[in-house]
Short mmCIF file of C-alpha atoms and ligand atoms in Angstrom, two decimals:
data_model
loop_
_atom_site.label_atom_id
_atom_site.label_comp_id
_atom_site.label_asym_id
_atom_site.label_seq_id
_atom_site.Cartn_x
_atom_site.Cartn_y
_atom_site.Cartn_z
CA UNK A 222 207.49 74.55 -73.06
CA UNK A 223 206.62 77.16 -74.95
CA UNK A 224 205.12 77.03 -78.22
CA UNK A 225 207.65 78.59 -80.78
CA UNK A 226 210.36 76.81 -79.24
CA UNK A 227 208.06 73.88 -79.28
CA UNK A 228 207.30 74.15 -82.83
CA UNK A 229 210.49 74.78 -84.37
CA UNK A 230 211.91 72.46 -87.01
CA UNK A 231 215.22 70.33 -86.08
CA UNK A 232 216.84 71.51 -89.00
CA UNK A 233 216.43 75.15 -88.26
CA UNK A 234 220.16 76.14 -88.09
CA UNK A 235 221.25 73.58 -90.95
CA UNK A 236 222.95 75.46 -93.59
CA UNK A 237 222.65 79.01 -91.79
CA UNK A 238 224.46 81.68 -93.72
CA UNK A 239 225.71 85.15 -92.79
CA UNK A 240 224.48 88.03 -94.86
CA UNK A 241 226.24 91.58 -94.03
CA UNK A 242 223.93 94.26 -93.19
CA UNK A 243 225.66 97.80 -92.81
CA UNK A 244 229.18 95.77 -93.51
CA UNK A 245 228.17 93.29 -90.04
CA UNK A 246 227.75 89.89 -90.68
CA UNK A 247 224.19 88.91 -89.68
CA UNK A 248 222.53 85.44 -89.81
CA UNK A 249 220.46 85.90 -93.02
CA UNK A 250 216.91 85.56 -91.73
CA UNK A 251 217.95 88.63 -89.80
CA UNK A 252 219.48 90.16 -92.65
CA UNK A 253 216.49 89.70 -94.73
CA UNK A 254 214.64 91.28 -92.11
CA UNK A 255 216.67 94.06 -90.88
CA UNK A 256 214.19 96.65 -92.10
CA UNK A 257 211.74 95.79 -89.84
CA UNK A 258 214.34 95.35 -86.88
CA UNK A 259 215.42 98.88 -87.84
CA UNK A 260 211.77 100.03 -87.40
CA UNK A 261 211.50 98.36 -84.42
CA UNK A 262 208.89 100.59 -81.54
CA UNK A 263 210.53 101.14 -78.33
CA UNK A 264 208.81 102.23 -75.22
CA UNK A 265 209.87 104.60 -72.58
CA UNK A 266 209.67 101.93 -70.04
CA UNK A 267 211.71 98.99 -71.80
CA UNK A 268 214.86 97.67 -70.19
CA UNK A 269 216.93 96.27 -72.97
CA UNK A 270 220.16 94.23 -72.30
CA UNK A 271 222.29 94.67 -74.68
CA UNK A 272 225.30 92.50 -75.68
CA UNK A 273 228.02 90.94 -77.96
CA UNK A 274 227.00 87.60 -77.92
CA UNK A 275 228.49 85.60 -75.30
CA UNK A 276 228.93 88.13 -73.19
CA UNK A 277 226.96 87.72 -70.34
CA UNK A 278 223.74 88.39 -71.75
CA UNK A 279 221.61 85.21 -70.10
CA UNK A 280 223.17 86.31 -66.75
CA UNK A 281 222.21 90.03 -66.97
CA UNK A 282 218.85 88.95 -68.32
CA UNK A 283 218.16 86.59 -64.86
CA UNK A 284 219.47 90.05 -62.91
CA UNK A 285 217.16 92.23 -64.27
CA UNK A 286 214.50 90.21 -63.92
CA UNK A 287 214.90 89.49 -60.20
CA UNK A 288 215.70 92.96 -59.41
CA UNK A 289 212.15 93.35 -61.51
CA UNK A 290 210.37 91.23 -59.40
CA UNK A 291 212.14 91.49 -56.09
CA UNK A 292 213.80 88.64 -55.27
CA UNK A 293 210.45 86.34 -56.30
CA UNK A 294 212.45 83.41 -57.77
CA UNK A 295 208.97 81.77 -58.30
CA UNK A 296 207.91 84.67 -60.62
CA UNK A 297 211.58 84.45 -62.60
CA UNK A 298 210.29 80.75 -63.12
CA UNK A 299 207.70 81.63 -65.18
CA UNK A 300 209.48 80.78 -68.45
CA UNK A 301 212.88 80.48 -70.40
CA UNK A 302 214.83 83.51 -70.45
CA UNK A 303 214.45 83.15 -74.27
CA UNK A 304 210.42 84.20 -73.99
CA UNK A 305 210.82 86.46 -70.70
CA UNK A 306 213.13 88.71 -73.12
CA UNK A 307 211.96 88.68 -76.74
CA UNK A 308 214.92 88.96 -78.88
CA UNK A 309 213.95 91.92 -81.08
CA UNK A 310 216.46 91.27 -84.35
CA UNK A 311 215.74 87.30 -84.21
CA UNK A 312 213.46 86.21 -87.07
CA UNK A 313 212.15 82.51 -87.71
CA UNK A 314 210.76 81.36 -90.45
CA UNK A 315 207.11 82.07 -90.57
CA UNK A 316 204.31 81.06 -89.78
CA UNK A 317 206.74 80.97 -86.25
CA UNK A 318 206.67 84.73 -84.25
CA UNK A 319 209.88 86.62 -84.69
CA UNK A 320 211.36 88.41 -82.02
CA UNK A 321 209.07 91.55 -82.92
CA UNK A 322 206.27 90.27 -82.77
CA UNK A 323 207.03 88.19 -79.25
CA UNK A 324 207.96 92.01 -78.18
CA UNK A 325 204.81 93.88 -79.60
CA UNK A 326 202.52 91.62 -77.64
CA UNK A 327 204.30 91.76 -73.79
CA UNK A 328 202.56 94.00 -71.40
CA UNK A 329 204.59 97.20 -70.55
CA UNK A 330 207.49 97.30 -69.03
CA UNK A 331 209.13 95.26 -71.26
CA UNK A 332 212.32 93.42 -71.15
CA UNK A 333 214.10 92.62 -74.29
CA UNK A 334 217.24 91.43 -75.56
CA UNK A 335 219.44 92.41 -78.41
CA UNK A 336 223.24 91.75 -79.89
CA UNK A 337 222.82 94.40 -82.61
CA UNK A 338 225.96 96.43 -82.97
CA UNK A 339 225.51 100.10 -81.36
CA UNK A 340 225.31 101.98 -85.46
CA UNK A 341 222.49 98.83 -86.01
CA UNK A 342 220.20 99.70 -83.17
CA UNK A 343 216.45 100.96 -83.59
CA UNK A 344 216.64 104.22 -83.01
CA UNK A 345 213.51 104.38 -81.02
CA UNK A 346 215.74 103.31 -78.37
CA UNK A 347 217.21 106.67 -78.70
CA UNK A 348 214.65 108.36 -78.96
CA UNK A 349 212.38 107.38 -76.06
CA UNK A 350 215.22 107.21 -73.64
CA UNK A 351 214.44 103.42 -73.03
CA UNK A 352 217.06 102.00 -70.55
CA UNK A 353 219.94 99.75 -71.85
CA UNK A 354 221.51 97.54 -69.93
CA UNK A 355 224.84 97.18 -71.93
CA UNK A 356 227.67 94.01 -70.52
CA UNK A 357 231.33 93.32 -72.50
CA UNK A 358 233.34 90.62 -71.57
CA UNK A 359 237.22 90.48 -72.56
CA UNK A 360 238.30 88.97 -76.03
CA UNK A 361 239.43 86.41 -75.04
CA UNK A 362 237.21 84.35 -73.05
CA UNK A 363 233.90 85.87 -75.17
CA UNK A 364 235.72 83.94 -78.53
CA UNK A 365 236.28 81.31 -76.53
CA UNK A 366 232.88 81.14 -75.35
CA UNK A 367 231.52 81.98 -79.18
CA UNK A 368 233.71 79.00 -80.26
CA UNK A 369 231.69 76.14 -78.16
CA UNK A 370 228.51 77.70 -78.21
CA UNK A 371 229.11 77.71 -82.59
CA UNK A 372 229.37 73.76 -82.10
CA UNK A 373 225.97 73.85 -80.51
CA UNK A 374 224.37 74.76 -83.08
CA UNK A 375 224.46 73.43 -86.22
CA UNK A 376 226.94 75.27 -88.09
CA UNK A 377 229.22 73.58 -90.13
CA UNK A 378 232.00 72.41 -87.60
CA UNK A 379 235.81 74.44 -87.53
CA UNK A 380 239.02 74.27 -85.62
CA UNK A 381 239.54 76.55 -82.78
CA UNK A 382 242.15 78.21 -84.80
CA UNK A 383 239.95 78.99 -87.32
CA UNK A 384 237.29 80.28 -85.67
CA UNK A 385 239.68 82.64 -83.53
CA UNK A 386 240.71 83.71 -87.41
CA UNK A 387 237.36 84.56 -88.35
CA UNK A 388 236.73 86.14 -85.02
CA UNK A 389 239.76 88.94 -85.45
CA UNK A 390 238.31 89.52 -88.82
CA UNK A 391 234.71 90.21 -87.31
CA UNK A 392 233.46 87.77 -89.70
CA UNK A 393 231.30 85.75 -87.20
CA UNK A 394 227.62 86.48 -85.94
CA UNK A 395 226.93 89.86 -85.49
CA UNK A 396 230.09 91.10 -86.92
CA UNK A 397 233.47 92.66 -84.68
CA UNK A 398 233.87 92.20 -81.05
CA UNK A 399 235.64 95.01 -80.94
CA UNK A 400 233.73 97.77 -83.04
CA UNK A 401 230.83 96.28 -80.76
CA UNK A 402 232.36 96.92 -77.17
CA UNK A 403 233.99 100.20 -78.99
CA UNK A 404 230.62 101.55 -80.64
CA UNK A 405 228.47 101.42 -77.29
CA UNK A 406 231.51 102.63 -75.27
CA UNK A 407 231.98 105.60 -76.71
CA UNK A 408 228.16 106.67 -76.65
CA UNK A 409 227.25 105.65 -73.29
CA UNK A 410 227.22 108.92 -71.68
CA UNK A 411 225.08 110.48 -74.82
CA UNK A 412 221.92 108.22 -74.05
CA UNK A 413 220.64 105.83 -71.07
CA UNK A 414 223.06 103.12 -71.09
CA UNK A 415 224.54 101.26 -67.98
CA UNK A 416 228.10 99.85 -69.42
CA UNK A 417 228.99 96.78 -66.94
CA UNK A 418 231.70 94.20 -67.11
CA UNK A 419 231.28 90.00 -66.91
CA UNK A 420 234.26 90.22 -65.02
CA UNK A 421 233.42 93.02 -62.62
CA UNK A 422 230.00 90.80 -62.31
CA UNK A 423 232.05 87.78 -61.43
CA UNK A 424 234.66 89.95 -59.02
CA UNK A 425 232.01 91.58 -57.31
CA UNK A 426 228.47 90.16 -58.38
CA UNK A 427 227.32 92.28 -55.14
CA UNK A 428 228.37 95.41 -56.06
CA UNK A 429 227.47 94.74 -59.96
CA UNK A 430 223.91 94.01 -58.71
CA UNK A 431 223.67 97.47 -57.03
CA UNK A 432 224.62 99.28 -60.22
CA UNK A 433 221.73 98.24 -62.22
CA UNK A 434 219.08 98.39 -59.32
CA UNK A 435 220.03 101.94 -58.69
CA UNK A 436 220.15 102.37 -62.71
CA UNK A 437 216.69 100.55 -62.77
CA UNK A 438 215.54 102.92 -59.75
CA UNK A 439 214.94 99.76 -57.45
CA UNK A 440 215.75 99.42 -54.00
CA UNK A 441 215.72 96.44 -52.37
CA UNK A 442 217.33 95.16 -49.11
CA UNK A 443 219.92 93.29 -48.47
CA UNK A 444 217.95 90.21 -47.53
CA UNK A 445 216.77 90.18 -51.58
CA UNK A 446 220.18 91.34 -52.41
CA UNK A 447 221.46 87.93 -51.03
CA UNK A 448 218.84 85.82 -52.69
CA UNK A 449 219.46 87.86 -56.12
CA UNK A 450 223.15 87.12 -55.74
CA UNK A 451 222.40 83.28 -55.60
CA UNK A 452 219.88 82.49 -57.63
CA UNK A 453 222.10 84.38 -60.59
CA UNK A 454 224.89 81.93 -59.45
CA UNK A 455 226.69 80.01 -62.40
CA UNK A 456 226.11 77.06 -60.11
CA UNK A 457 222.32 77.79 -59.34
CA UNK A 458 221.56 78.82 -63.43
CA UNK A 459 223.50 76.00 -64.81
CA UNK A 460 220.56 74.09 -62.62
CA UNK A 461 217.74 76.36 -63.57
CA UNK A 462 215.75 74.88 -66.87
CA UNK A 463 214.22 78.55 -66.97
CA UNK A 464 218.02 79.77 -67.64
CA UNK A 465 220.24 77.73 -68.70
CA UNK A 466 218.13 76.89 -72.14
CA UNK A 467 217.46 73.35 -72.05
CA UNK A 468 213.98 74.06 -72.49
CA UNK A 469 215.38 74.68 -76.39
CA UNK A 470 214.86 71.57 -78.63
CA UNK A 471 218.44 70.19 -79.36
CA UNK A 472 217.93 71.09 -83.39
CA UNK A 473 218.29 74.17 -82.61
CA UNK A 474 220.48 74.10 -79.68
CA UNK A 475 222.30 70.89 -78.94
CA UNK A 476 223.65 70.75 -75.66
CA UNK A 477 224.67 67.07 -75.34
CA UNK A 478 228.70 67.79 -76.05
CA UNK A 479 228.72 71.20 -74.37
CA UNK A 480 226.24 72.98 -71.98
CA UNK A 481 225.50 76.68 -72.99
CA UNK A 482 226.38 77.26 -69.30
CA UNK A 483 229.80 75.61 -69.74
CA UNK A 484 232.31 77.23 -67.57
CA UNK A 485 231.27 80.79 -66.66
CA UNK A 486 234.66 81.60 -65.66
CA UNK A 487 237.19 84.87 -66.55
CA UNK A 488 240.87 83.53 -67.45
CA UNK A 489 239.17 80.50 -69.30
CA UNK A 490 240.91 81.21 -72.46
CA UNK A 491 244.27 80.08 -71.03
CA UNK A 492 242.91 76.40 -71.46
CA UNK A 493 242.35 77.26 -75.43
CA UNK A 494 245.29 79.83 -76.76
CA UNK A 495 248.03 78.60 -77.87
CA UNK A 496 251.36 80.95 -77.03
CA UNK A 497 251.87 81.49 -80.83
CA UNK A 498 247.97 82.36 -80.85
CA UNK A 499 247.96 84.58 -77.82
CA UNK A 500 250.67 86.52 -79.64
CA UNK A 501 249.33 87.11 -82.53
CA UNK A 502 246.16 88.30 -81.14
CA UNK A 503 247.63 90.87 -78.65
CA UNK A 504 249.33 92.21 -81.34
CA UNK A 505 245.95 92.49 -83.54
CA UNK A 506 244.25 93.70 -79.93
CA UNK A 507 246.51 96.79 -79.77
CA UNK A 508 245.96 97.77 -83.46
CA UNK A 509 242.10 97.40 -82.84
CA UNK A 510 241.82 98.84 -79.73
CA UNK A 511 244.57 101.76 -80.70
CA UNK A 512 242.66 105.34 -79.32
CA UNK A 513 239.66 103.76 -76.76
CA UNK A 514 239.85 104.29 -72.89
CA UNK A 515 237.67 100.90 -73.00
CA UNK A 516 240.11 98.50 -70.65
CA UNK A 517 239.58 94.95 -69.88
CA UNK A 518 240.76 92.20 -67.23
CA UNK A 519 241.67 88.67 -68.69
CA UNK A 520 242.09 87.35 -65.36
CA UNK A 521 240.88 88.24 -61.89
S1 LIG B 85 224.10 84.35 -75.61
O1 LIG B 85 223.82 83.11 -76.41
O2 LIG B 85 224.80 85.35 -76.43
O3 LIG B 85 222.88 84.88 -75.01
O4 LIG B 85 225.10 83.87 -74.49
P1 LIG B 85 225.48 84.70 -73.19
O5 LIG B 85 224.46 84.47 -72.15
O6 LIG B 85 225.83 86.08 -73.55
O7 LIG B 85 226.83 84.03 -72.75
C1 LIG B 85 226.96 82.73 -72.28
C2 LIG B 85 228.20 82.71 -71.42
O8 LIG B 85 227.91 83.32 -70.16
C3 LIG B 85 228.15 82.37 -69.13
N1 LIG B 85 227.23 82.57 -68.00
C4 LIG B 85 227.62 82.88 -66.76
N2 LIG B 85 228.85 83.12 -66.27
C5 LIG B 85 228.93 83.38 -64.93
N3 LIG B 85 227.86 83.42 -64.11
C6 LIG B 85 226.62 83.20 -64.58
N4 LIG B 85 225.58 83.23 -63.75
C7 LIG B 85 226.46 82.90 -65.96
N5 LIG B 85 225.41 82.63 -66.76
C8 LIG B 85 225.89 82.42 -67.99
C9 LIG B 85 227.95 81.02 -69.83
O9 LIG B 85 228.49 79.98 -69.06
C10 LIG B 85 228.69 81.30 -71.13
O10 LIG B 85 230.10 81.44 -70.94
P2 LIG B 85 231.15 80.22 -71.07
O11 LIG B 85 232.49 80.86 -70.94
O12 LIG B 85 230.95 79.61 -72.40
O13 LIG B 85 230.87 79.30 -69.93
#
């Protein structure tokens, strides 16, 4: 295992507090840190996957890096997704490495990971044209999804109702669903970012896996196609201790009530809504998503 993850006290997320940075709600060791996050160096060659969390990241993350190495599900092996993709805004308490740091010392080409709002991103990104690899997954299941991972961690437990509150106000981890899926919507065209969809992944994982290889300027045959397709299975990652983040020690992430690869389905929130809730909700939807082209599916 590796050694931050290793050496990380159980207590870690005890008493975590959001601090607003910019007006989004940020865990406050981020917070405190933004400045350097802000400053962060990009490269020319990184491949950043960015994301809301709960969107899809961990499954984009395994795709990129078997498109990277071709299929070698060995090579994906090497270690959990968590230190194959430094985190760039996550900061622990010292002496432990923060996501910077993790990032500054990987060889070139780089793959990273980030669930910074579009308006909080390094610029750098910008600037060198690095690649980002952007997914957004409908409302619905992503606060549903938000909701159990939040009781995996050690934040102080809440209802379902009140989380979905908290979630419409945008005052959860790294602030408003929808200002996030809005913000890097509407600049996608102006800078190198691949916009994809968990549920066009889930529809059509084939066809999803084809965007980003041609984005990433890979071609691979059909034979790796195949393998790619599999071994980025919910089935085969909720197996995989190099994806599906057991490797983490259960202070920090405690998966013995919920797995972080719980359900991986679209439609999911049907189980969790309540009529009166789903009402309520569309009718917030509509006002918040008022004047975007940005569509989702809820089902498939
Ligand atoms: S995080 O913590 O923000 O990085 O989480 P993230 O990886 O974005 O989201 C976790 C959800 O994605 C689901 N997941 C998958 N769904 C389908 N197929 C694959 N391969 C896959 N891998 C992860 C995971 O199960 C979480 O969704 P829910 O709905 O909670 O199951």
């Amino acid at each position: 295992m590796h050694e931050v993850a290793q050496s990380l006290p159980d207590t870690f997320c005890e008493g975590l507090g959001l601090k607003p940075v910019q007006g989004v709600p940020l865990m406050d060791l981020i917070a405190d840190s933004y400045e350097l996050v802000a400053n962060f160096q990009a490269k020319p060659d990184d491949v950043l996957v960015a994301t809301y969390p709960k969107a899809g990241t961990t499954w984009m993350q395994e795709i990129v890096d078997m498109i990277d190495n071709e299929g070698d599900v060995e090579k994906c092996k090497r270690a959990p997704t968590h230190i194959r993709f430094p985190f760039i805004e996550f900061f622990l308490p010292p002496p432990l490495k923060s996501g910077i740091e993790d990032a500054e010392n990987m060889p070139s080409p780089r793959k990273l990971k980030t669930h910074l709002p579009f308006h909080l991103m390094p610029k750098s990104f910008w600037e060198q044209r690095s690649k980002v690899i952007y997914v957004a997954r409908n409302a619905k299941d992503n606060a549903v999804s938000y909701y159990f991972f939040e009781k995996m961690t050690k934040a102080p437990p809440r209802s379902w109702e009140e989380f979905l509150t908290t979630f419409m106000q945008g005052n959860v981890g790294w602030g408003s669903w929808y200002d996030h899926v809005k913000g890097f919507w509407e600049k996608k065209d102006q800078h190198q970012i691949l916009y994809l969809f968990y549920e066009d992944m889930k529809k059509n994982p084939e066809q999803e896996i084809r965007k980003v290889m041609k984005f990433l300027e890979k071609d691979l045959p059909d034979h790796v196609i195949s393998k790619i397709i599999e071994h980025t299975s919910f089935s085969s990652m909720k197996k995989n201790p190099m994806a599906n983040y057991s490797t983490m020690p259960s202070g920090l992430l405690d998966q013995s009530f919920h797995k972080f690869m719980r359900k991986g389905d679209v439609g999911d929130w049907k189980n969790h809504f309540t009529v009166a809730q789903n009402e309520v909700f569309e009718e917030d939807y509509k006002k918040k998503m008022a004047g975007t082209s940005l569509r989702f599916h809820t089902e498939i």
